[in-house]
Each structure stands twice: as structure tokens, then as C-alpha cells.
Coordinates of C-alpha atoms and ligand atoms in Angstrom, one line a residue:
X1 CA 33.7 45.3 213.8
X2 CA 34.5 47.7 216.2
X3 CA 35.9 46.4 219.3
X4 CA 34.6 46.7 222.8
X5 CA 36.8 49.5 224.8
X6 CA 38.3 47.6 227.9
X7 CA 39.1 49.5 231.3
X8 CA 42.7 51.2 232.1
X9 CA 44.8 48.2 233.6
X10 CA 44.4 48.7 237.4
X11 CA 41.0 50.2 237.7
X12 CA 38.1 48.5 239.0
X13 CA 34.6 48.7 238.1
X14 CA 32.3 47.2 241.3
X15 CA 28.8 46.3 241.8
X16 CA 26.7 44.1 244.2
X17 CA 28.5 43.3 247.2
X18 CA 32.0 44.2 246.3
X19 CA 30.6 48.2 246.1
X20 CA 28.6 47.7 249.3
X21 CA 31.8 46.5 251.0
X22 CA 33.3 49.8 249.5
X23 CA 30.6 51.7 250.9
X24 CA 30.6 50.0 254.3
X25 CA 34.6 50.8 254.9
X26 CA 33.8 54.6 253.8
X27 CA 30.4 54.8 255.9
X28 CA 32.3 53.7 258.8
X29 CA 35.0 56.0 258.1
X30 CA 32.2 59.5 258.3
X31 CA 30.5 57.6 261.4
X32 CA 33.9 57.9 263.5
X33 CA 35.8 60.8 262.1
X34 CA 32.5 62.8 263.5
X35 CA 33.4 61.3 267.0
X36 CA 36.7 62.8 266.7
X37 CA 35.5 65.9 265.6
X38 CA 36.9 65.9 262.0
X39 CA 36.1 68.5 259.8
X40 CA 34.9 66.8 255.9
X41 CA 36.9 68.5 253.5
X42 CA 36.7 67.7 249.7
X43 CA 40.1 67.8 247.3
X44 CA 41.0 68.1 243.9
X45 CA 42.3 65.2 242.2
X46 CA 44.4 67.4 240.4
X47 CA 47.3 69.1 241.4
X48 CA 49.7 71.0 240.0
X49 CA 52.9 68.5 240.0
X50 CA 55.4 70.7 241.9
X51 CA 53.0 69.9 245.0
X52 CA 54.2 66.0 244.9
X53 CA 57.1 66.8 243.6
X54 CA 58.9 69.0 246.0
X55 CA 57.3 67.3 249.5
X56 CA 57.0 63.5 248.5
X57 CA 61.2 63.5 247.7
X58 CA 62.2 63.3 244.1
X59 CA 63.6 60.2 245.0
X60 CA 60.9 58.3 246.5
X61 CA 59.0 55.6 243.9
X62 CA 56.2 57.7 244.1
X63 CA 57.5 60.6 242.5
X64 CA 59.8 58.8 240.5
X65 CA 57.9 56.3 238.8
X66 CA 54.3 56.0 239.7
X67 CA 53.0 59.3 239.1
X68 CA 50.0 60.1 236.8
X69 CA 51.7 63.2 235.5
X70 CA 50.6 64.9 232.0
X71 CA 50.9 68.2 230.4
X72 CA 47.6 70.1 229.9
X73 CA 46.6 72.2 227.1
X74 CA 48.2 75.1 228.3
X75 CA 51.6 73.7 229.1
X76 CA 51.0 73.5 232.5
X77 CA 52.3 69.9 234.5
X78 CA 49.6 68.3 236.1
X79 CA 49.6 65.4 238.4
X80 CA 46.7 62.9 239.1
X81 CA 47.0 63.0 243.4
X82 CA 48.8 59.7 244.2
X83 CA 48.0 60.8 247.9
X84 CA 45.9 63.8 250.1
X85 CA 48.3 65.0 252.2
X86 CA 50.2 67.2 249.8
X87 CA 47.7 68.5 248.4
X88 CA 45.6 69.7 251.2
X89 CA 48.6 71.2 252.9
X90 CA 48.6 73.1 249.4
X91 CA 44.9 74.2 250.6
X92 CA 46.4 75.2 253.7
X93 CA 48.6 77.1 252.8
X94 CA 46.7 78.8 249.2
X95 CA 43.4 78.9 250.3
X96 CA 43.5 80.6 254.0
X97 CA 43.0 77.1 256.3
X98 CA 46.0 78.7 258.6
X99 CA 43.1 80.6 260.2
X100 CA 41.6 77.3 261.4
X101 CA 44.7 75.7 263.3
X102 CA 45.1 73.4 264.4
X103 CA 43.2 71.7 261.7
X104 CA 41.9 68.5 261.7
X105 CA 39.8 67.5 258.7
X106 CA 39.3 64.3 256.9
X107 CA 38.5 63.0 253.1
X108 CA 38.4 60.6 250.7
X109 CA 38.4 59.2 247.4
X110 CA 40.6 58.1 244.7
X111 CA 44.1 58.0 244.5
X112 CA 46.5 57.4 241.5
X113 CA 49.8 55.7 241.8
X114 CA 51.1 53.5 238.0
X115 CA 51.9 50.6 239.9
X116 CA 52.4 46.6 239.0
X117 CA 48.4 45.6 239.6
X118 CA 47.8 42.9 242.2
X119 CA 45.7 41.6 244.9
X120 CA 45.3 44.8 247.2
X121 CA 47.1 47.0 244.7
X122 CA 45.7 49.2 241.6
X123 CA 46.6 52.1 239.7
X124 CA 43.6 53.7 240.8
X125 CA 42.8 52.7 244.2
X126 CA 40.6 54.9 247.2
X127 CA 42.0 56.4 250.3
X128 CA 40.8 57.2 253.3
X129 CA 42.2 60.0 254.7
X130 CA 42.6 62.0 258.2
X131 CA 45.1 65.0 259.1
X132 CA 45.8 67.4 262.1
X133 CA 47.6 70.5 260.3
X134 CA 49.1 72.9 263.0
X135 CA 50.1 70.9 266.2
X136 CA 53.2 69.9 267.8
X137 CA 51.8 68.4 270.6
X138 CA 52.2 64.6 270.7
X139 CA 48.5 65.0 271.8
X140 CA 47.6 64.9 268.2
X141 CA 49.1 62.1 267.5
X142 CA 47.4 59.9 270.1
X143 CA 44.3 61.7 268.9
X144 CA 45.0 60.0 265.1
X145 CA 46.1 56.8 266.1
X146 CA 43.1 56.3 268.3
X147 CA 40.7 57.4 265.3
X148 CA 42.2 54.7 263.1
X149 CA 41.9 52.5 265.6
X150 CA 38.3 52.8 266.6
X151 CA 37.9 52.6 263.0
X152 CA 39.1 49.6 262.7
X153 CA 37.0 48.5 265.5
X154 CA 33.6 49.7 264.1
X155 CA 35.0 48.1 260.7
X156 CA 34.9 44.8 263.1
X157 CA 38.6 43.8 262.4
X158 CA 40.4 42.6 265.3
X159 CA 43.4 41.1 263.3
X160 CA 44.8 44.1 262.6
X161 CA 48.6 45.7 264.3
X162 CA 49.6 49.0 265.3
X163 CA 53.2 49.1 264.5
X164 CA 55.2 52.0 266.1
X165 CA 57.8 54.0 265.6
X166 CA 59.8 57.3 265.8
X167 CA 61.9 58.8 263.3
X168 CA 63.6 61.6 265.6
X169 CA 63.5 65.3 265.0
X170 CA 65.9 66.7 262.2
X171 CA 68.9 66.2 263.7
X172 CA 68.7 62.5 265.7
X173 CA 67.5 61.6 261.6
X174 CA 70.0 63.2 259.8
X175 CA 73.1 61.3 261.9
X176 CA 71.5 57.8 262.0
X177 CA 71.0 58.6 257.9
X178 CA 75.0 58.8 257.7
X179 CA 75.5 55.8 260.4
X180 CA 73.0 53.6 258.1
X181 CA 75.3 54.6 255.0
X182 CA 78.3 53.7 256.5
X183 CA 76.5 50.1 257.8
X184 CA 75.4 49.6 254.3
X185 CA 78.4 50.8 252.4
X186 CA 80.4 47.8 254.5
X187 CA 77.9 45.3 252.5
X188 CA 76.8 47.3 249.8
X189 CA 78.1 43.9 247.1
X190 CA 76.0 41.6 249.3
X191 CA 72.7 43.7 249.1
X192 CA 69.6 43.5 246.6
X193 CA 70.2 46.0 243.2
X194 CA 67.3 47.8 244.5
X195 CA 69.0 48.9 247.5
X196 CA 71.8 49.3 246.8
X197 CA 69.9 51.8 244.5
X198 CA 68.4 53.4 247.7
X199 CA 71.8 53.5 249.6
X200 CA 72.5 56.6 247.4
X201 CA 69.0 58.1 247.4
X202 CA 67.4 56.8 250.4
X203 CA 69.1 54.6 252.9
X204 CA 66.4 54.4 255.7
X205 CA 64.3 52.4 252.7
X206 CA 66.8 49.8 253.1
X207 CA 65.9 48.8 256.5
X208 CA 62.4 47.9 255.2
X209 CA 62.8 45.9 252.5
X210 CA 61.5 43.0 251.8
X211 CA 64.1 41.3 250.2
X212 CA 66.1 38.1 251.9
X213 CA 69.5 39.6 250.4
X214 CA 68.7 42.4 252.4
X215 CA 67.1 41.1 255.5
X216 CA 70.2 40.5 257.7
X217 CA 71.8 43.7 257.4
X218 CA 68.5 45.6 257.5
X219 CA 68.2 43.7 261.0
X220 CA 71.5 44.3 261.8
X221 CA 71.5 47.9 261.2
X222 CA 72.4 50.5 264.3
X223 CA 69.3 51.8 265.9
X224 CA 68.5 55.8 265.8
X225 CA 70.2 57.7 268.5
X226 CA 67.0 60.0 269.9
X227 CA 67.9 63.6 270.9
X228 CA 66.8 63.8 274.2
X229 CA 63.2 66.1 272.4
X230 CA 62.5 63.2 270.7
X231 CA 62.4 60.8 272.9
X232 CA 60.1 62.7 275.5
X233 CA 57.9 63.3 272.4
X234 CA 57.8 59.5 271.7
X235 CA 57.2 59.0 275.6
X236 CA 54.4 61.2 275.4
X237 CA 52.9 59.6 272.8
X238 CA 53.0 56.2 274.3
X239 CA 51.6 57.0 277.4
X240 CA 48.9 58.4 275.6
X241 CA 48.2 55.3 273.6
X242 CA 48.5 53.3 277.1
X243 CA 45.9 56.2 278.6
X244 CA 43.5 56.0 275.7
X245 CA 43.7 52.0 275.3
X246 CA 45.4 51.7 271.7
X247 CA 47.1 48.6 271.5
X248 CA 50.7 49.1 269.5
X249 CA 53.8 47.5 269.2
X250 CA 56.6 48.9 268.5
X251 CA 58.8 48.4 265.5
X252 CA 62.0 50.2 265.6
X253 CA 62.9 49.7 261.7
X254 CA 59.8 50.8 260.8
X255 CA 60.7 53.4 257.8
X256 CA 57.9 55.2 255.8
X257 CA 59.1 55.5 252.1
X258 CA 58.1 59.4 251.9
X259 CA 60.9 62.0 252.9
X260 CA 59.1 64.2 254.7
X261 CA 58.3 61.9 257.8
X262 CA 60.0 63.1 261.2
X263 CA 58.7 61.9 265.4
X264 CA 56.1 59.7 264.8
X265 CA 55.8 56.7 262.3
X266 CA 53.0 54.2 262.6
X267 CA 51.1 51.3 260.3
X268 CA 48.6 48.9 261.0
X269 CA 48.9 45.6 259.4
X270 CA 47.5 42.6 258.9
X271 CA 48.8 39.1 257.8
X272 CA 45.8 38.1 255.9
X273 CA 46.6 40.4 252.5
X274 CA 50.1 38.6 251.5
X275 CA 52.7 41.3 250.9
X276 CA 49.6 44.1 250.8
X277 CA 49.3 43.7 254.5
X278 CA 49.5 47.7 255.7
X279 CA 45.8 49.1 255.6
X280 CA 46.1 52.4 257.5
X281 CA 50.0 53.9 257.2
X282 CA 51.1 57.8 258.1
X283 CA 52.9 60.1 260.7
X284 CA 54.7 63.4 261.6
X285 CA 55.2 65.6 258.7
X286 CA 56.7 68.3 260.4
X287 CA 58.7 69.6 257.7
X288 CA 56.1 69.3 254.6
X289 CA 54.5 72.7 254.5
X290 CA 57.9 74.2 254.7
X291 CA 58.6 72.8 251.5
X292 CA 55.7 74.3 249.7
X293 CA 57.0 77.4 250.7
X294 CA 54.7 78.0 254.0
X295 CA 55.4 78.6 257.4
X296 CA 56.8 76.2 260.0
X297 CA 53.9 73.9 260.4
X298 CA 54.0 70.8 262.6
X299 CA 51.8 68.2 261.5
X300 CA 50.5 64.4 261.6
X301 CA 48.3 62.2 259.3
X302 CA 47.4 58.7 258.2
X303 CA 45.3 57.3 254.9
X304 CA 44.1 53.7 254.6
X305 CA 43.4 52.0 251.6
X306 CA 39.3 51.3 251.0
X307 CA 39.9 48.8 248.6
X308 CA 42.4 47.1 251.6
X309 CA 39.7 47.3 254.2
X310 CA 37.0 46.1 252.0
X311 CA 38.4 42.9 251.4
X312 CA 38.9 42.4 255.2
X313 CA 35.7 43.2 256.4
X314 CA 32.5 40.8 256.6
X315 CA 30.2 40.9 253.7
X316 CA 27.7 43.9 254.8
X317 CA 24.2 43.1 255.2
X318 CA 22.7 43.0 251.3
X319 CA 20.1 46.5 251.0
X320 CA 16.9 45.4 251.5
X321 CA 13.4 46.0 249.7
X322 CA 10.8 47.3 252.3
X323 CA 8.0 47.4 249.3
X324 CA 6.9 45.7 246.2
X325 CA 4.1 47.1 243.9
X326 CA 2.6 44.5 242.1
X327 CA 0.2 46.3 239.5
X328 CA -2.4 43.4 238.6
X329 CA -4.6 45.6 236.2
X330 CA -2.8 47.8 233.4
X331 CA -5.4 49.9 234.4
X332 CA -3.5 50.4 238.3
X333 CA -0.6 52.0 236.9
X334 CA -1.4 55.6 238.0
X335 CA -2.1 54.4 241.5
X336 CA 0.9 52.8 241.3
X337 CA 3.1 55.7 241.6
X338 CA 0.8 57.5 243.8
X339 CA 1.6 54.4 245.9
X340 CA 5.3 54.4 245.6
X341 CA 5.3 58.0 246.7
X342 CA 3.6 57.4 249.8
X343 CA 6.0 55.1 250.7
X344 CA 9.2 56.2 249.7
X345 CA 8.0 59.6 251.5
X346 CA 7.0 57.6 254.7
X347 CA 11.0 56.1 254.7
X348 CA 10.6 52.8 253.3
X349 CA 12.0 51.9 249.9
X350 CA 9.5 50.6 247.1
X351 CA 9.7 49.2 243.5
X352 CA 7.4 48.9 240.8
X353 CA 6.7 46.0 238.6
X354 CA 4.0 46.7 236.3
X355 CA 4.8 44.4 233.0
X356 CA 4.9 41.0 232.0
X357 CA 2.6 37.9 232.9
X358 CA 0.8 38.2 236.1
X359 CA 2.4 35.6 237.1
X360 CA 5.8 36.7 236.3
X361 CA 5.0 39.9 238.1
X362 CA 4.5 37.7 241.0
X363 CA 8.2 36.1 240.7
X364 CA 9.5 39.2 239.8
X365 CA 8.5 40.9 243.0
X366 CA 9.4 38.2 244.8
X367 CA 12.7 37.7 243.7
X368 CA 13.6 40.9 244.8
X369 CA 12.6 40.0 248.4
X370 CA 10.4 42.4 249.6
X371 CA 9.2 42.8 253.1
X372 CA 5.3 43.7 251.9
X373 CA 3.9 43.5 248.7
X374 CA 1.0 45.7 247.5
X375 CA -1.0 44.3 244.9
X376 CA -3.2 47.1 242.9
X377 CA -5.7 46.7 240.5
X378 CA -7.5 43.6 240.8
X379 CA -10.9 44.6 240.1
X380 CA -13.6 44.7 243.0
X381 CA -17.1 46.1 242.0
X382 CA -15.6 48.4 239.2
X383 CA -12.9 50.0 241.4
X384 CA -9.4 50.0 242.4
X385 CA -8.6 47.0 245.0
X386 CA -5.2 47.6 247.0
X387 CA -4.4 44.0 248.7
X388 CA -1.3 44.2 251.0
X389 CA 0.4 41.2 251.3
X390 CA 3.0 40.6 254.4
X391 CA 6.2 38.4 254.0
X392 CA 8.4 40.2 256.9
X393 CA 7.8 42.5 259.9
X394 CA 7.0 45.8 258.2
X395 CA 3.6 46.5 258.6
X396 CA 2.3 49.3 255.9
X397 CA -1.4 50.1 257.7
X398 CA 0.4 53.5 258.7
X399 CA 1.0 54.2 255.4
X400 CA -1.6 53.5 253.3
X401 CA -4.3 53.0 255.9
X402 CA -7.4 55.4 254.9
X403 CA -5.7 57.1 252.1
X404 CA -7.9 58.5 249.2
X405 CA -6.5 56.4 245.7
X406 CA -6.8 58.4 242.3
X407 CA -9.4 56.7 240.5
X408 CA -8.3 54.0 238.0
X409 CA -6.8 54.8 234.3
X410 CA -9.4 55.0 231.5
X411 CA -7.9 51.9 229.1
Ligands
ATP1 P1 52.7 50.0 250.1 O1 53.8 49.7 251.0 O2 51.6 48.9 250.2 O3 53.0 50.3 248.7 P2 52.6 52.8 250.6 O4 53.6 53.0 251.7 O5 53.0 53.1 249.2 O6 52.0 51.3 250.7 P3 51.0 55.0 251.5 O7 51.5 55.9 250.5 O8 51.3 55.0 252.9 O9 51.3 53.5 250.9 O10 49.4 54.9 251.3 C1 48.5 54.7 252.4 C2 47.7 53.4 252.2 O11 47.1 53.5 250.9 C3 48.5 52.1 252.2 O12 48.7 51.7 253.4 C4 47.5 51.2 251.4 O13 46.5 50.7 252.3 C5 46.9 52.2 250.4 N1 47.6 52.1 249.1 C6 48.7 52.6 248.7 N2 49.0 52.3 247.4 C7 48.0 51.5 247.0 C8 47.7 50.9 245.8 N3 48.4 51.0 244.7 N4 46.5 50.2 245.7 C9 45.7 50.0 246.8 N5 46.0 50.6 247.9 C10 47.1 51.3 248.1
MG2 MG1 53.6 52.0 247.6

């Protein structure tokens, strides 16, 4: 016996109304990034591994561990996106997008992180994505933050918390980094293994974790001196929230587990998804395309998790049949489709059930809740008869009032 293949652990396969909540979240997503002016762009999902590797921070548990990374046939390291933002900052930088700045485009689709599956977490999971590539004004971030959170409103979700925070410039990071060392090192015995891990490789992780060993210190820990830039840049991105009406709060350990975050640091969370609470998470990259190589090129983003949202939204209105063809006579079956193409070309969807008892036609087309059915074929004085039965408020006269039907199939 050969046995069934089952999917990769961490991959979902959806139908019914788990993939119309998918769609919802990502129809939403196109409605508003159009408000905002966002051009669509579309993105490998495969990269060449250097592009993670040198901008997410070797040490980050992205890159370290939960990268999809493989060798192809020609030796080359290739690395199944675990985020967008590297990747289209590689656009912007090898395919010409430096003409367009500042850019602000928008994508999505699936992302791949090897990760411990759970509720809210997969190995491949979807992103929504949104990025301003080429600013420095603090404009742009108020423009984001606004665009996730209309989105969130059109997605109806009212539970959900901007939490804010700045990371400084350069510098103002750099000296809390050593000031956070030397907090940690006084208590480094006390702390969880994992952080005392990141207390080499990345102390500002520390302050988010979510361990209780770790909790007191974390809140303990000195707050970041700003250079004097960086807090007028924070300012100015405040009052612009306040202007635009974006509720936040702010959340001065807030700590995004990617190096190359500097000014702004935001996430919007919710307590209804456990310990997989952030939906939307992002910031200032200022230093990213630097890394590839490019230019200096200030810049700000956000993704959201579909699968995240999905689950948070109300269950989207089931799609609904306009049409159902019941074809009484065998002998209807050609006017059948000449009657599902007047339909479907007039707008309105339409299915066909043409086998089976009579009567089981009957259920079947029922079943599938229809807001008219059109029954063809039952005989009246030798020719085609089209009855047109209404269960809802479409009405079909328009349609197939005064129409000329092909004659009926010789059986
Ligand atoms: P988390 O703290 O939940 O691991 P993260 O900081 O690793 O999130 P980001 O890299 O900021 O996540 O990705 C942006 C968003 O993508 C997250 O806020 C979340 O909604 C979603 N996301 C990230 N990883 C996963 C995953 N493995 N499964 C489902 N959604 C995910
Ligand atoms: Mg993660």
C-alpha cells in the first residue's frame, strides 16, 4: 500500500470559510492601500540568502534558525523570504525603483519562517505588507501607521493596540545598547538561558521577553537617552498620530527582534491570540539598504500576519448563488449553457445541474441556495419551456426576458 503523502508540518490547506476569511483580510488590505496611494508590487519568494542574511542580523532567530535556506542546482544559496522587506529593498536597489522615491508600494503573500507550529504561528504563514522606501520625514511614518490602522478598522476590529516606540538614531542606540549590558551583566546568573544568550548577541531582545526570570530586570532596565534629533523626530510623529486620529500608546521597552530598526518602532496587539497577540509589527529601517550595499536610504514599513487577522475577524458573508439551472428535459442541456452565459455575462453567477432524479435536481439546486431558479425543458407543445422560479430579490426578466432560445437537442 502506498501511503497517503501528508502536508509539510506548519502549512495549512483552507477551504470554505477559513479561505474566505483569508480572502476578506487580503481584500481589505487592496481596498485601503489604494486610499493611501500604494503602489501593488509583486516579489519573489526567493531570494538569494545574503539578502536576509546581511540586513536581518546574523544574530537574530530569524536568520539563525528559522530560515528556509537550501542550495540549488548550481551551488547557489537560496533562501525561501521569511519576510518582504529585504527583499524589495533588494528590488530597490537591482532593479532601478530609486527613480520612484520616495516609494511607497505594498504586497503580499507567503512567508517562510521553520518555527514550533501553534495557534497563530506556521512555518508557512501570509503577510501583508506596506513600505515607504526613500523618506526621512516622520510624515511617512504617520502616513503607515494610519494605513494599518484604517485597516484594521475596515477589518472591523476595535480590540486591537498601537503600541509605540522609538529606538533613537545611531548614536542614542548604540549607548543605551552598552548601558543595557552593563544592567544585565549585574544579573546576568538570575536571567533566563535564553537571554542570557542574547546579552552577548542582542541585549535590547532582553527587555522584551517574555519570560518571568526575566521580567523584573527587563522592567527595571534604564530607559534610552534620545539625542536631541530623535526626540523631535518622535515628537513629530506623535503629533501626527494626535492630527490624523490614530490612537497609540506608548511602550518604551518595546524592542523589534530585527537589527536594522532605528526612530520609530510600533505593533498593534491584541489580547485575544494568547502569546500570538501582535498582528501588524514594523518601523524605521534607516540603515537596511546600506547594508545591501546601496545608498543611504531612510525608510519605514510594517507586515501583518493574514492568518492573525483572519482569525480575528467576523466570519465574512458566505458567496452567494444568484442562479440555478435546473435542466428538467435531457433534451434542455444545450439551452442550458446558452442560459448560463447570459447570465454570468449580465453579472450574476449561475450553476448547472443537469443529472440525477428530477427530483434530486430539485434538492440539489436548492441546496446550493440560489436566489432564482430557471427550470428548462419541461416540454410545452413540442418546445423548449423556460420557467423562472423566484426565492430572493433578484429578478432575471432583464436577462432573459425576450431572448431567442436555441432549439432543443435532437435525443
Ligand atoms: P512574533 O513575535 O509573533 O514571532 P515577529 O516579530 O517574528 O512576530 P515579524 O517579523 O515582525 O514577526 O512579522 C510581522 C507579522 O507577521 C507578525 O506580527 C505576525 O502577525 C506575522 N508572523 C510572523 N511570524 C509568523 C508565523 N510564524 N506565523 C504566522 N504569522 C507570523
Ligand atoms: Mg518571530
Amino acid at each position: 500500500m502506498t501511503q497517503t503523502p501528508q502536508p509539510v508540518r506548519g502549512t495549512q490547506s483552507l477551504i470554505g470559510e477559513e479561505a474566505d476569511r483569508f480572502h476578506a483580510v487580503v481584500a481589505a488590505f487592496d481596498r485601503v492601500r489604494r486610499l493611501y496611494g500604494f503602489k501593488r508590487v509583486e516579489m519573489p519568494v526567493i531570494e538569494p540568502t545574503a539578502v536576509f542574511a546581511r540586513t536581518m542580523g546574523e544574530t537574530t532567530d530569524v536568520v539563525s534558525k528559522e530560515m528556509y535556506s537550501f542550495e540549488d542546482r548550481s551551488g547557489d544559496s537560496i533562501t525561501l523570504r521569511p519576510e518582504f522587506t529585504a527583499g524589495i529593498c533588494r528590488a530597490y536597489l537591482s532593479e532601478g525603483w530609486q527613480r520612484f522615491a520616495p516609494l511607497k508600494v505594498a504586497t503580499h503573500g507567503p512567508a517562510f519562517r521553520y518555527e514550533r507550529p501553534q495557534k497563530g504561528r506556521f512555518r508557512q504563514f501570509h503577510q501583508l505588507d506596506a513600505e515607504v522606501i526613500g523618506s526621512a520625514e516622520p510624515a511617512a511614518d504617520v502616513e503607515l501607521l494610519a494605513f494599518g490602522a484604517q485597516l484594521l478598522e475596515e477589518l472591523g476590529l476595535s480590540g486591537v493596540r498601537l503600541k509605540l516606540n522609538t529606538l533613537g538614531d545611531a548614536a542614542s542606540r548604540d549607548a543605551w545598547r552598552a548601558q543595557l549590558v552593563e544592567h544585565f551583566s549585574a544579573h546576568r546568573a538570575e536571567l533566563s538561558e535564553d537571554s542570557q544568550a542574547r546579552l552577548d548577541k542582542n541585549p535590547l531582545r532582553i527587555l522584551d521577553s517574555k519570560d518571568p526570570r526575566d521580567r523584573p530586570f527587563a522592567d527595571s532596565a534604564p530607559p534610552m537617552v534620545l539625542s536631541a534629533e530623535a526626540e523631535d523626530f518622535f515628537g513629530q510623529v506623535r503629533s501626527g498620530l494626535d492630527a490624523a486620529g490614530v490612537a497609540y500608546e506608548i511602550a518604551p521597552h518595546l524592542v523589534r527582534g530585527l537589527d536594522y530598526y532605528r526612530h520609530t518602532a510600533f505593533e498593534f496587539v491584541t489580547d485575544q491570540l494568547g502569546a500570538q497577540g501582535t498582528v501588524i509589527a514594523g518601523g524605521r529601517y534607516d540603515g537596511l539598504i546600506e547594508q545591501l550595499g546601496g545608498p543611504h536610504t531612510p525608510a519605514v514599513g510594517w507586515a501583518a500576519g493574514i492568518e492573525r487577522l483572519a482569525m480575528l475577524i467576523d466570519a465574512p458573508e458566505a458567496e452567494k448563488l444568484d442562479v440555478a439551472v435546473v435542466v428538467e428535459d435531457d433534451r434542455a442541456r444545450t439551452a442550458a449553457w446558452f442560459a448560463l452565459g447570459l447570465v454570468r455575462k449580465a453579472g450574476l453567477s449561475a450553476e448547472v445541474v443537469s443529472t440525477g432524479s428530477i427530483r434530486k435536481r430539485y434538492d440539489r439546486a436548492l441546496k446550493k441556495g440560489p436566489s432564482v431558479i430557471v427550470v428548462l425543458g419541461k416540454l410545452d407543445r413540442g418546445g423548449l419551456s423556460v420557467g423562472i422560479r423566484e426565492l430572493g430579490p433578484l429578478t432575471l426578466v432583464d436577462v432573459l426576458g425576450g431572448v431567442k432560445w436555441p432549439s432543443l437537442d435532437e435525443s
